[in-house]
Amino acid sequence: MGSLQEPSSVLRESLITELAHSLKASKLLTPASEGYAEKVKRWADSAEKQAGAIMLATSATDISTTLLFCQKYSIDLATRGGGHSTSGASSSEGGIVIDLSEMRNVTVNPVDKTVTAQGGCLWEDVDKAAGQHGLATVGGTVNHTGIGGLTLGGGYGWLCGQHGLTIDNLLSVKMVLANGDIVRSSESENTDLFWGIRGAGHSLGVVTEFTYRAHDQPNPVWAGQLLFTPDKLESVIEFGNHIAAVSKGEAAAIMGFCAPPPVHAPLVLAVVFYNGTEEQALAFYRPLLDASPVVKMVSMIPYRSLNSLLNPVAGHGGRKVSKGAVYAQPVRPTFFRSLYDDFSTFLTEVPDAAGSMLAFEIYATDKICQVSNTAMAFANRGSYGNNLIMLQWGQKENDAACRAWVRVMAERFKGEMERGKREGDVRLLVEGVGEYLNSDGLGQSGKVVFGQNYERLVELKGKYDPGNVFAKSHLGASLVKGKV
Ligand SMILES: Cc1cc2nc3c(=O)[nH]c(=O)nc-3n(C[C@H](O)[C@H](O)[C@H](O)COP(=O)(O)OP(=O)(O)OC[C@H]3O[C@@H](n4cnc5c(N)ncnc54)[C@H](O)[C@@H]3O)c2cc1C
């Protein structure tokens, strides 16, 4: 399978006019249009590219027209959901972007307990609409993230210990294929496609509608942020290990390091969650609360507000790159401290990167592991936790240093897993691929992130997107580069 021929770097005016005339309801923005500068922005400045035109989609039919148009004229194409990938996968230099940001309707069926959301929704749209009916589904922990990219790559969130991944709660989709067909896919319709989109959906089409199973969530949750000075580091991660050992999903946390303003001194971060009463939460978290946090902002909040808690530390703008890794539980406190030392040293060398963070996501994994790694394209299920290495900096001249450091840290996590395996932790021998593709902004190969599902996915790609129109995803990019 090959890629399309080299896309034209400058979209000719006549082509723009032709496409604009073929669209039924959607607008086409060019660099001269009002609103273009806003729509070309991405969560990370470094992922922004100057599109030749932006198709502000409002219907599946117009998406279909645009897909066929791009193939007819060999025009580079990208699909933009929430715009949060740091790899640039939702941007195009000179080509056409199918921008879904105008497609944000959500409908809730409180009787069936389902939520149907258009492909350009952000998690705040879903959380709010479901919350009005005392329902919730497994969404991302930062509510301005797009449901599109997050769902199609798997989806972890505060509720995944109780209800599995976002894809485990995905019931069906409506999507536009590379050949322009508008189809539905579920466990009973186009089932091979449904297998593929749950993990590798970015490379198989444009999803215009997601239907999720929702769960009763009438009670508020206890959640918030704690910050500790580094001398408390061992107590914090030991409590994190306790959460991992005993939680059935009701308790979860994100722990790691950040350097908040105004001082930007590296601190130990614990974002905490408990799905129960305040009394239960306080009793459960007592040892952590007693470890004298210097910042303590925790309270009972409605679930629909939960995923806005991290918004202030995950704002738009700045140059960014993210990379995923995994860790085995329990985390060795000495390893945790060595990472803190690395983080501190790096921020001393590159103070411009003070907005960065290193995180351990601590979710109960039993529910996630009830589904096998071959049941869907997603292949990162295991009794381990995800790490997020998220760098943010301001100056372009620091790009190389920041990207290099992310790679070094990813190797550090890998080394720690290898150490665990050598020392005979059998749990590590029956696991998934060990990297969450949605956290990878550095072009990890398809073979690595899909593991044993890779060959089946290549076949599926041959059936549904033989010209590799969706070439910017992990699978698509691997096929372009011949990098399996
Ligand atoms: C601040 C922040 C917090 C995050 N938190 C979480 C988290 O809690 N849990 C988690 O699992 N992940 C999380 N992530 C990772 C997140 O899943 C990915 O960044 C994801 O790609 C974001 O999707 P998006 O639609 O916003 O991004 P985009 O950049 O718009 O899209 C990413 C990819 O998905 C494709 N795409 C988007 N929408 C569609 C669609 N409707 N149809 C077809 N293709 C589409 C794009 O073409 C692109 O290839 C987080 C990321 C950030 C930056």
mmCIF file with all atom_site columns, N, CA, C and O in Angstrom, residues 135-182:
data_model
loop_
_atom_site.group_PDB
_atom_site.id
_atom_site.type_symbol
_atom_site.label_atom_id
_atom_site.label_alt_id
_atom_site.label_comp_id
_atom_site.label_asym_id
_atom_site.label_entity_id
_atom_site.label_seq_id
_atom_site.pdbx_PDB_ins_code
_atom_site.Cartn_x
_atom_site.Cartn_y
_atom_site.Cartn_z
_atom_site.occupancy
_atom_site.B_iso_or_equiv
_atom_site.pdbx_formal_charge
_atom_site.auth_seq_id
_atom_site.auth_comp_id
_atom_site.auth_asym_id
_atom_site.auth_atom_id
_atom_site.pdbx_PDB_model_num
ATOM 1   N N  . LEU A 1 135 ? -25.825 11.101 34.721 1.00 0.00 ? 135 LEU A N  1
ATOM 2   C CA . LEU A 1 135 ? -25.069 10.049 34.034 1.00 0.00 ? 135 LEU A CA 1
ATOM 3   C C  . LEU A 1 135 ? -23.643 10.522 33.740 1.00 0.00 ? 135 LEU A C  1
ATOM 4   O O  . LEU A 1 135 ? -23.369 11.730 33.734 1.00 0.00 ? 135 LEU A O  1
ATOM 5   N N  . ALA A 1 136 ? -22.779 9.581  33.456 1.00 0.00 ? 136 ALA A N  1
ATOM 6   C CA . ALA A 1 136 ? -21.401 9.918  33.061 1.00 0.00 ? 136 ALA A CA 1
ATOM 7   C C  . ALA A 1 136 ? -20.850 8.785  32.217 1.00 0.00 ? 136 ALA A C  1
ATOM 8   O O  . ALA A 1 136 ? -21.288 7.640  32.328 1.00 0.00 ? 136 ALA A O  1
ATOM 9   N N  . THR A 1 137 ? -19.876 9.112  31.360 1.00 0.00 ? 137 THR A N  1
ATOM 10  C CA . THR A 1 137 ? -19.146 8.049  30.664 1.00 0.00 ? 137 THR A CA 1
ATOM 11  C C  . THR A 1 137 ? -17.655 8.268  30.883 1.00 0.00 ? 137 THR A C  1
ATOM 12  O O  . THR A 1 137 ? -17.262 9.233  31.535 1.00 0.00 ? 137 THR A O  1
ATOM 13  N N  . VAL A 1 138 ? -16.839 7.351  30.384 1.00 0.00 ? 138 VAL A N  1
ATOM 14  C CA . VAL A 1 138 ? -15.402 7.455  30.661 1.00 0.00 ? 138 VAL A CA 1
ATOM 15  C C  . VAL A 1 138 ? -14.779 8.451  29.688 1.00 0.00 ? 138 VAL A C  1
ATOM 16  O O  . VAL A 1 138 ? -14.602 8.149  28.514 1.00 0.00 ? 138 VAL A O  1
ATOM 17  N N  . GLY A 1 139 ? -14.495 9.645  30.187 1.00 0.00 ? 139 GLY A N  1
ATOM 18  C CA . GLY A 1 139 ? -13.918 10.682 29.333 1.00 0.00 ? 139 GLY A CA 1
ATOM 19  C C  . GLY A 1 139 ? -12.564 11.120 29.847 1.00 0.00 ? 139 GLY A C  1
ATOM 20  O O  . GLY A 1 139 ? -12.105 10.660 30.901 1.00 0.00 ? 139 GLY A O  1
ATOM 21  N N  . GLY A 1 140 ? -11.911 12.015 29.123 1.00 0.00 ? 140 GLY A N  1
ATOM 22  C CA . GLY A 1 140 ? -10.565 12.469 29.470 1.00 0.00 ? 140 GLY A CA 1
ATOM 23  C C  . GLY A 1 140 ? -10.553 13.377 30.687 1.00 0.00 ? 140 GLY A C  1
ATOM 24  O O  . GLY A 1 140 ? -11.564 13.978 31.047 1.00 0.00 ? 140 GLY A O  1
ATOM 25  N N  . THR A 1 141 ? -9.375  13.480 31.297 1.00 0.00 ? 141 THR A N  1
ATOM 26  C CA . THR A 1 141 ? -9.234  14.212 32.554 1.00 0.00 ? 141 THR A CA 1
ATOM 27  C C  . THR A 1 141 ? -9.047  15.723 32.357 1.00 0.00 ? 141 THR A C  1
ATOM 28  O O  . THR A 1 141 ? -8.942  16.458 33.340 1.00 0.00 ? 141 THR A O  1
ATOM 29  N N  . VAL A 1 142 ? -8.945  16.155 31.103 1.00 0.00 ? 142 VAL A N  1
ATOM 30  C CA . VAL A 1 142 ? -8.895  17.597 30.814 1.00 0.00 ? 142 VAL A CA 1
ATOM 31  C C  . VAL A 1 142 ? -10.032 17.849 29.830 1.00 0.00 ? 142 VAL A C  1
ATOM 32  O O  . VAL A 1 142 ? -10.018 17.341 28.715 1.00 0.00 ? 142 VAL A O  1
ATOM 33  N N  . ASN A 1 143 ? -11.027 18.626 30.270 1.00 0.00 ? 143 ASN A N  1
ATOM 34  C CA . ASN A 1 143 ? -12.278 18.586 29.498 1.00 0.00 ? 143 ASN A CA 1
ATOM 35  C C  . ASN A 1 143 ? -12.285 19.411 28.214 1.00 0.00 ? 143 ASN A C  1
ATOM 36  O O  . ASN A 1 143 ? -13.268 19.383 27.482 1.00 0.00 ? 143 ASN A O  1
ATOM 37  N N  . HIS A 1 144 ? -11.179 20.105 27.908 1.00 0.00 ? 144 HIS A N  1
ATOM 38  C CA . HIS A 1 144 ? -11.147 20.758 26.593 1.00 0.00 ? 144 HIS A CA 1
ATOM 39  C C  . HIS A 1 144 ? -10.480 19.867 25.535 1.00 0.00 ? 144 HIS A C  1
ATOM 40  O O  . HIS A 1 144 ? -10.263 20.290 24.401 1.00 0.00 ? 144 HIS A O  1
ATOM 41  N N  . THR A 1 145 ? -10.160 18.639 25.918 1.00 0.00 ? 145 THR A N  1
ATOM 42  C CA . THR A 1 145 ? -9.631  17.678 24.937 1.00 0.00 ? 145 THR A CA 1
ATOM 43  C C  . THR A 1 145 ? -10.778 17.187 24.040 1.00 0.00 ? 145 THR A C  1
ATOM 44  O O  . THR A 1 145 ? -11.906 17.067 24.492 1.00 0.00 ? 145 THR A O  1
ATOM 45  N N  . GLY A 1 146 ? -10.471 16.872 22.794 1.00 0.00 ? 146 GLY A N  1
ATOM 46  C CA . GLY A 1 146 ? -11.500 16.397 21.871 1.00 0.00 ? 146 GLY A CA 1
ATOM 47  C C  . GLY A 1 146 ? -11.901 14.953 22.165 1.00 0.00 ? 146 GLY A C  1
ATOM 48  O O  . GLY A 1 146 ? -11.049 14.126 22.489 1.00 0.00 ? 146 GLY A O  1
ATOM 49  N N  . ILE A 1 147 ? -13.197 14.645 22.005 1.00 0.00 ? 147 ILE A N  1
ATOM 50  C CA . ILE A 1 147 ? -13.616 13.246 22.181 1.00 0.00 ? 147 ILE A CA 1
ATOM 51  C C  . ILE A 1 147 ? -13.116 12.407 21.005 1.00 0.00 ? 147 ILE A C  1
ATOM 52  O O  . ILE A 1 147 ? -12.943 11.206 21.128 1.00 0.00 ? 147 ILE A O  1
ATOM 53  N N  . GLY A 1 148 ? -12.875 13.069 19.855 1.00 0.00 ? 148 GLY A N  1
ATOM 54  C CA . GLY A 1 148 ? -12.518 12.343 18.630 1.00 0.00 ? 148 GLY A CA 1
ATOM 55  C C  . GLY A 1 148 ? -11.209 11.585 18.769 1.00 0.00 ? 148 GLY A C  1
ATOM 56  O O  . GLY A 1 148 ? -11.181 10.350 18.754 1.00 0.00 ? 148 GLY A O  1
ATOM 57  N N  . GLY A 1 149 ? -10.128 12.334 18.919 1.00 0.00 ? 149 GLY A N  1
ATOM 58  C CA . GLY A 1 149 ? -8.811  11.698 19.002 1.00 0.00 ? 149 GLY A CA 1
ATOM 59  C C  . GLY A 1 149 ? -8.717  10.797 20.214 1.00 0.00 ? 149 GLY A C  1
ATOM 60  O O  . GLY A 1 149 ? -8.185  9.685  20.136 1.00 0.00 ? 149 GLY A O  1
ATOM 61  N N  . LEU A 1 150 ? -9.245  11.255 21.343 1.00 0.00 ? 150 LEU A N  1
ATOM 62  C CA . LEU A 1 150 ? -9.112  10.494 22.583 1.00 0.00 ? 150 LEU A CA 1
ATOM 63  C C  . LEU A 1 150 ? -9.845  9.156  22.483 1.00 0.00 ? 150 LEU A C  1
ATOM 64  O O  . LEU A 1 150 ? -9.300  8.105  22.814 1.00 0.00 ? 150 LEU A O  1
ATOM 65  N N  . THR A 1 151 ? -11.076 9.173  21.983 1.00 0.00 ? 151 THR A N  1
ATOM 66  C CA . THR A 1 151 ? -11.833 7.919  21.894 1.00 0.00 ? 151 THR A CA 1
ATOM 67  C C  . THR A 1 151 ? -11.174 6.963  20.903 1.00 0.00 ? 151 THR A C  1
ATOM 68  O O  . THR A 1 151 ? -10.973 5.776  21.203 1.00 0.00 ? 151 THR A O  1
ATOM 69  N N  . LEU A 1 152 ? -10.818 7.468  19.743 1.00 0.00 ? 152 LEU A N  1
ATOM 70  C CA . LEU A 1 152 ? -10.321 6.575  18.682 1.00 0.00 ? 152 LEU A CA 1
ATOM 71  C C  . LEU A 1 152 ? -8.986  5.921  19.042 1.00 0.00 ? 152 LEU A C  1
ATOM 72  O O  . LEU A 1 152 ? -8.632  4.884  18.487 1.00 0.00 ? 152 LEU A O  1
ATOM 73  N N  . GLY A 1 153 ? -8.265  6.535  20.000 1.00 0.00 ? 153 GLY A N  1
ATOM 74  C CA . GLY A 1 153 ? -6.996  5.940  20.422 1.00 0.00 ? 153 GLY A CA 1
ATOM 75  C C  . GLY A 1 153 ? -7.115  5.106  21.688 1.00 0.00 ? 153 GLY A C  1
ATOM 76  O O  . GLY A 1 153 ? -6.123  4.579  22.179 1.00 0.00 ? 153 GLY A O  1
ATOM 77  N N  . GLY A 1 154 ? -8.301  5.015  22.299 1.00 0.00 ? 154 GLY A N  1
ATOM 78  C CA . GLY A 1 154 ? -8.461  4.179  23.500 1.00 0.00 ? 154 GLY A CA 1
ATOM 79  C C  . GLY A 1 154 ? -9.259  4.857  24.593 1.00 0.00 ? 154 GLY A C  1
ATOM 80  O O  . GLY A 1 154 ? -10.415 4.558  24.810 1.00 0.00 ? 154 GLY A O  1
ATOM 81  N N  . GLY A 1 155 ? -8.614  5.826  25.277 1.00 0.00 ? 155 GLY A N  1
ATOM 82  C CA . GLY A 1 155 ? -9.324  6.637  26.244 1.00 0.00 ? 155 GLY A CA 1
ATOM 83  C C  . GLY A 1 155 ? -9.263  6.183  27.687 1.00 0.00 ? 155 GLY A C  1
ATOM 84  O O  . GLY A 1 155 ? -9.939  5.243  28.096 1.00 0.00 ? 155 GLY A O  1
ATOM 85  N N  . TYR A 1 156 ? -8.410  6.860  28.457 1.00 0.00 ? 156 TYR A N  1
ATOM 86  C CA . TYR A 1 156 ? -8.328  6.652  29.909 1.00 0.00 ? 156 TYR A CA 1
ATOM 87  C C  . TYR A 1 156 ? -8.942  7.858  30.606 1.00 0.00 ? 156 TYR A C  1
ATOM 88  O O  . TYR A 1 156 ? -8.853  8.981  30.104 1.00 0.00 ? 156 TYR A O  1
ATOM 89  N N  . GLY A 1 157 ? -9.535  7.636  31.770 1.00 0.00 ? 157 GLY A N  1
ATOM 90  C CA . GLY A 1 157 ? -10.082 8.744  32.555 1.00 0.00 ? 157 GLY A CA 1
ATOM 91  C C  . GLY A 1 157 ? -10.381 8.288  33.962 1.00 0.00 ? 157 GLY A C  1
ATOM 92  O O  . GLY A 1 157 ? -10.175 7.113  34.305 1.00 0.00 ? 157 GLY A O  1
ATOM 93  N N  . TRP A 1 158 ? -10.873 9.200  34.776 1.00 0.00 ? 158 TRP A N  1
ATOM 94  C CA . TRP A 1 158 ? -11.079 8.904  36.201 1.00 0.00 ? 158 TRP A CA 1
ATOM 95  C C  . TRP A 1 158 ? -12.003 7.705  36.419 1.00 0.00 ? 158 TRP A C  1
ATOM 96  O O  . TRP A 1 158 ? -11.912 7.031  37.434 1.00 0.00 ? 158 TRP A O  1
ATOM 97  N N  . LEU A 1 159 ? -12.909 7.461  35.489 1.00 0.00 ? 159 LEU A N  1
ATOM 98  C CA . LEU A 1 159 ? -13.863 6.368  35.707 1.00 0.00 ? 159 LEU A CA 1
ATOM 99  C C  . LEU A 1 159 ? -13.401 5.045  35.110 1.00 0.00 ? 159 LEU A C  1
ATOM 100 O O  . LEU A 1 159 ? -14.126 4.052  35.170 1.00 0.00 ? 159 LEU A O  1
ATOM 101 N N  . CYS A 1 160 ? -12.200 4.997  34.515 1.00 0.00 ? 160 CYS A N  1
ATOM 102 C CA . CYS A 1 160 ? -11.840 3.760  33.799 1.00 0.00 ? 160 CYS A CA 1
ATOM 103 C C  . CYS A 1 160 ? -11.572 2.587  34.749 1.00 0.00 ? 160 CYS A C  1
ATOM 104 O O  . CYS A 1 160 ? -11.728 1.439  34.349 1.00 0.00 ? 160 CYS A O  1
ATOM 105 N N  . GLY A 1 161 ? -11.229 2.875  35.995 1.00 0.00 ? 161 GLY A N  1
ATOM 106 C CA . GLY A 1 161 ? -11.077 1.770  36.949 1.00 0.00 ? 161 GLY A CA 1
ATOM 107 C C  . GLY A 1 161 ? -12.407 1.088  37.221 1.00 0.00 ? 161 GLY A C  1
ATOM 108 O O  . GLY A 1 161 ? -12.456 -0.102 37.543 1.00 0.00 ? 161 GLY A O  1
ATOM 109 N N  . GLN A 1 162 ? -13.490 1.824  37.081 1.00 0.00 ? 162 GLN A N  1
ATOM 110 C CA . GLN A 1 162 ? -14.816 1.248  37.333 1.00 0.00 ? 162 GLN A CA 1
ATOM 111 C C  . GLN A 1 162 ? -15.496 0.739  36.059 1.00 0.00 ? 162 GLN A C  1
ATOM 112 O O  . GLN A 1 162 ? -16.234 -0.238 36.103 1.00 0.00 ? 162 GLN A O  1
ATOM 113 N N  . HIS A 1 163 ? -15.263 1.444  34.945 1.00 0.00 ? 163 HIS A N  1
ATOM 114 C CA . HIS A 1 163 ? -16.045 1.119  33.737 1.00 0.00 ? 163 HIS A CA 1
ATOM 115 C C  . HIS A 1 163 ? -15.198 0.771  32.516 1.00 0.00 ? 163 HIS A C  1
ATOM 116 O O  . HIS A 1 163 ? -15.728 0.639  31.417 1.00 0.00 ? 163 HIS A O  1
ATOM 117 N N  . GLY A 1 164 ? -13.891 0.659  32.665 1.00 0.00 ? 164 GLY A N  1
ATOM 118 C CA . GLY A 1 164 ? -13.035 0.326  31.524 1.00 0.00 ? 164 GLY A CA 1
ATOM 119 C C  . GLY A 1 164 ? -12.649 1.572  30.728 1.00 0.00 ? 164 GLY A C  1
ATOM 120 O O  . GLY A 1 164 ? -12.881 2.708  31.142 1.00 0.00 ? 164 GLY A O  1
ATOM 121 N N  . LEU A 1 165 ? -12.048 1.336  29.575 1.00 0.00 ? 165 LEU A N  1
ATOM 122 C CA . LEU A 1 165 ? -11.592 2.445  28.726 1.00 0.00 ? 165 LEU A CA 1
ATOM 123 C C  . LEU A 1 165 ? -12.782 3.109  28.032 1.00 0.00 ? 165 LEU A C  1
ATOM 124 O O  . LEU A 1 165 ? -13.877 2.535  27.974 1.00 0.00 ? 165 LEU A O  1
ATOM 125 N N  . THR A 1 166 ? -12.546 4.257  27.442 1.00 0.00 ? 166 THR A N  1
ATOM 126 C CA . THR A 1 166 ? -13.598 4.920  26.662 1.00 0.00 ? 166 THR A CA 1
ATOM 127 C C  . THR A 1 166 ? -14.109 3.973  25.564 1.00 0.00 ? 166 THR A C  1
ATOM 128 O O  . THR A 1 166 ? -15.318 3.848  25.358 1.00 0.00 ? 166 THR A O  1
ATOM 129 N N  . ILE A 1 167 ? -13.197 3.282  24.891 1.00 0.00 ? 167 ILE A N  1
ATOM 130 C CA . ILE A 1 167 ? -13.632 2.370  23.812 1.00 0.00 ? 167 ILE A CA 1
ATOM 131 C C  . ILE A 1 167 ? -14.426 1.177  24.337 1.00 0.00 ? 167 ILE A C  1
ATOM 132 O O  . ILE A 1 167 ? -15.199 0.588  23.599 1.00 0.00 ? 167 ILE A O  1
ATOM 133 N N  . ASP A 1 168 ? -14.239 0.831  25.593 1.00 0.00 ? 168 ASP A N  1
ATOM 134 C CA . ASP A 1 168 ? -15.035 -0.269 26.160 1.00 0.00 ? 168 ASP A CA 1
ATOM 135 C C  . ASP A 1 168 ? -16.482 0.173  26.359 1.00 0.00 ? 168 ASP A C  1
ATOM 136 O O  . ASP A 1 168 ? -17.366 -0.658 26.587 1.00 0.00 ? 168 ASP A O  1
ATOM 137 N N  . ASN A 1 169 ? -16.702 1.461  26.311 1.00 0.00 ? 169 ASN A N  1
ATOM 138 C CA . ASN A 1 169 ? -18.044 2.025  26.485 1.00 0.00 ? 169 ASN A CA 1
ATOM 139 C C  . ASN A 1 169 ? -18.583 2.627  25.193 1.00 0.00 ? 169 ASN A C  1
ATOM 140 O O  . ASN A 1 169 ? -19.600 3.312  25.199 1.00 0.00 ? 169 ASN A O  1
ATOM 141 N N  . LEU A 1 170 ? -17.865 2.373  24.109 1.00 0.00 ? 170 LEU A N  1
ATOM 142 C CA . LEU A 1 170 ? -18.310 2.887  22.812 1.00 0.00 ? 170 LEU A CA 1
ATOM 143 C C  . LEU A 1 170 ? -19.253 1.863  22.178 1.00 0.00 ? 170 LEU A C  1
ATOM 144 O O  . LEU A 1 170 ? -18.885 0.698  22.007 1.00 0.00 ? 170 LEU A O  1
ATOM 145 N N  . LEU A 1 171 ? -20.465 2.289  21.851 1.00 0.00 ? 171 LEU A N  1
ATOM 146 C CA . LEU A 1 171 ? -21.463 1.353  21.325 1.00 0.00 ? 171 LEU A CA 1
ATOM 147 C C  . LEU A 1 171 ? -21.520 1.360  19.806 1.00 0.00 ? 171 LEU A C  1
ATOM 148 O O  . LEU A 1 171 ? -21.735 0.323  19.183 1.00 0.00 ? 171 LEU A O  1
ATOM 149 N N  . SER A 1 172 ? -21.356 2.531  19.218 1.00 0.00 ? 172 SER A N  1
ATOM 150 C CA . SER A 1 172 ? -21.398 2.607  17.749 1.00 0.00 ? 172 SER A CA 1
ATOM 151 C C  . SER A 1 172 ? -20.853 3.950  17.283 1.00 0.00 ? 172 SER A C  1
ATOM 152 O O  . SER A 1 172 ? -20.735 4.888  18.084 1.00 0.00 ? 172 SER A O  1
ATOM 153 N N  . VAL A 1 173 ? -20.531 4.007  16.008 1.00 0.00 ? 173 VAL A N  1
ATOM 154 C CA . VAL A 1 173 ? -20.122 5.290  15.408 1.00 0.00 ? 173 VAL A CA 1
ATOM 155 C C  . VAL A 1 173 ? -20.788 5.436  14.044 1.00 0.00 ? 173 VAL A C  1
ATOM 156 O O  . VAL A 1 173 ? -21.176 4.444  13.415 1.00 0.00 ? 173 VAL A O  1
ATOM 157 N N  . LYS A 1 174 ? -20.883 6.686  13.627 1.00 0.00 ? 174 LYS A N  1
ATOM 158 C CA . LYS A 1 174 ? -21.217 6.982  12.226 1.00 0.00 ? 174 LYS A CA 1
ATOM 159 C C  . LYS A 1 174 ? -19.948 7.601  11.664 1.00 0.00 ? 174 LYS A C  1
ATOM 160 O O  . LYS A 1 174 ? -19.345 8.471  12.331 1.00 0.00 ? 174 LYS A O  1
ATOM 161 N N  . MET A 1 175 ? -19.524 7.159  10.510 1.00 0.00 ? 175 MET A N  1
ATOM 162 C CA . MET A 1 175 ? -18.259 7.692  10.004 1.00 0.00 ? 175 MET A CA 1
ATOM 163 C C  . MET A 1 175 ? -18.232 7.777  8.482  1.00 0.00 ? 175 MET A C  1
ATOM 164 O O  . MET A 1 175 ? -19.041 7.145  7.788  1.00 0.00 ? 175 MET A O  1
ATOM 165 N N  . VAL A 1 176 ? -17.296 8.588  7.996  1.00 0.00 ? 176 VAL A N  1
ATOM 166 C CA . VAL A 1 176 ? -17.121 8.741  6.556  1.00 0.00 ? 176 VAL A CA 1
ATOM 167 C C  . VAL A 1 176 ? -15.819 8.044  6.174  1.00 0.00 ? 176 VAL A C  1
ATOM 168 O O  . VAL A 1 176 ? -14.764 8.320  6.760  1.00 0.00 ? 176 VAL A O  1
ATOM 169 N N  . LEU A 1 177 ? -15.920 7.146  5.202  1.00 0.00 ? 177 LEU A N  1
ATOM 170 C CA . LEU A 1 177 ? -14.743 6.387  4.774  1.00 0.00 ? 177 LEU A CA 1
ATOM 171 C C  . LEU A 1 177 ? -13.997 7.117  3.661  1.00 0.00 ? 177 LEU A C  1
ATOM 172 O O  . LEU A 1 177 ? -14.531 8.046  3.039  1.00 0.00 ? 177 LEU A O  1
ATOM 173 N N  . ALA A 1 178 ? -12.800 6.642  3.372  1.00 0.00 ? 178 ALA A N  1
ATOM 174 C CA . ALA A 1 178 ? -11.986 7.282  2.332  1.00 0.00 ? 178 ALA A CA 1
ATOM 175 C C  . ALA A 1 178 ? -12.697 7.293  0.980  1.00 0.00 ? 178 ALA A C  1
ATOM 176 O O  . ALA A 1 178 ? -12.534 8.225  0.181  1.00 0.00 ? 178 ALA A O  1
ATOM 177 N N  . ASN A 1 179 ? -13.532 6.271  0.696  1.00 0.00 ? 179 ASN A N  1
ATOM 178 C CA . ASN A 1 179 ? -14.224 6.233  -0.606 1.00 0.00 ? 179 ASN A CA 1
ATOM 179 C C  . ASN A 1 179 ? -15.476 7.117  -0.616 1.00 0.00 ? 179 ASN A C  1
ATOM 180 O O  . ASN A 1 179 ? -16.247 7.094  -1.568 1.00 0.00 ? 179 ASN A O  1
ATOM 181 N N  . GLY A 1 180 ? -15.694 7.837  0.471  1.00 0.00 ? 180 GLY A N  1
ATOM 182 C CA . GLY A 1 180 ? -16.812 8.776  0.537  1.00 0.00 ? 180 GLY A CA 1
ATOM 183 C C  . GLY A 1 180 ? -18.073 8.179  1.148  1.00 0.00 ? 180 GLY A C  1
ATOM 184 O O  . GLY A 1 180 ? -19.027 8.906  1.442  1.00 0.00 ? 180 GLY A O  1
ATOM 185 N N  . ASP A 1 181 ? -18.084 6.864  1.356  1.00 0.00 ? 181 ASP A N  1
ATOM 186 C CA . ASP A 1 181 ? -19.284 6.239  1.942  1.00 0.00 ? 181 ASP A CA 1
ATOM 187 C C  . ASP A 1 181 ? -19.489 6.700  3.382  1.00 0.00 ? 181 ASP A C  1
ATOM 188 O O  . ASP A 1 181 ? -18.519 6.828  4.144  1.00 0.00 ? 181 ASP A O  1
ATOM 189 N N  . ILE A 1 182 ? -20.761 6.884  3.730  1.00 0.00 ? 182 ILE A N  1
ATOM 190 C CA . ILE A 1 182 ? -21.107 7.240  5.109  1.00 0.00 ? 182 ILE A CA 1
ATOM 191 C C  . ILE A 1 182 ? -21.709 5.985  5.734  1.00 0.00 ? 182 ILE A C  1
ATOM 192 O O  . ILE A 1 182 ? -22.743 5.489  5.256  1.00 0.00 ? 182 ILE A O  1
#
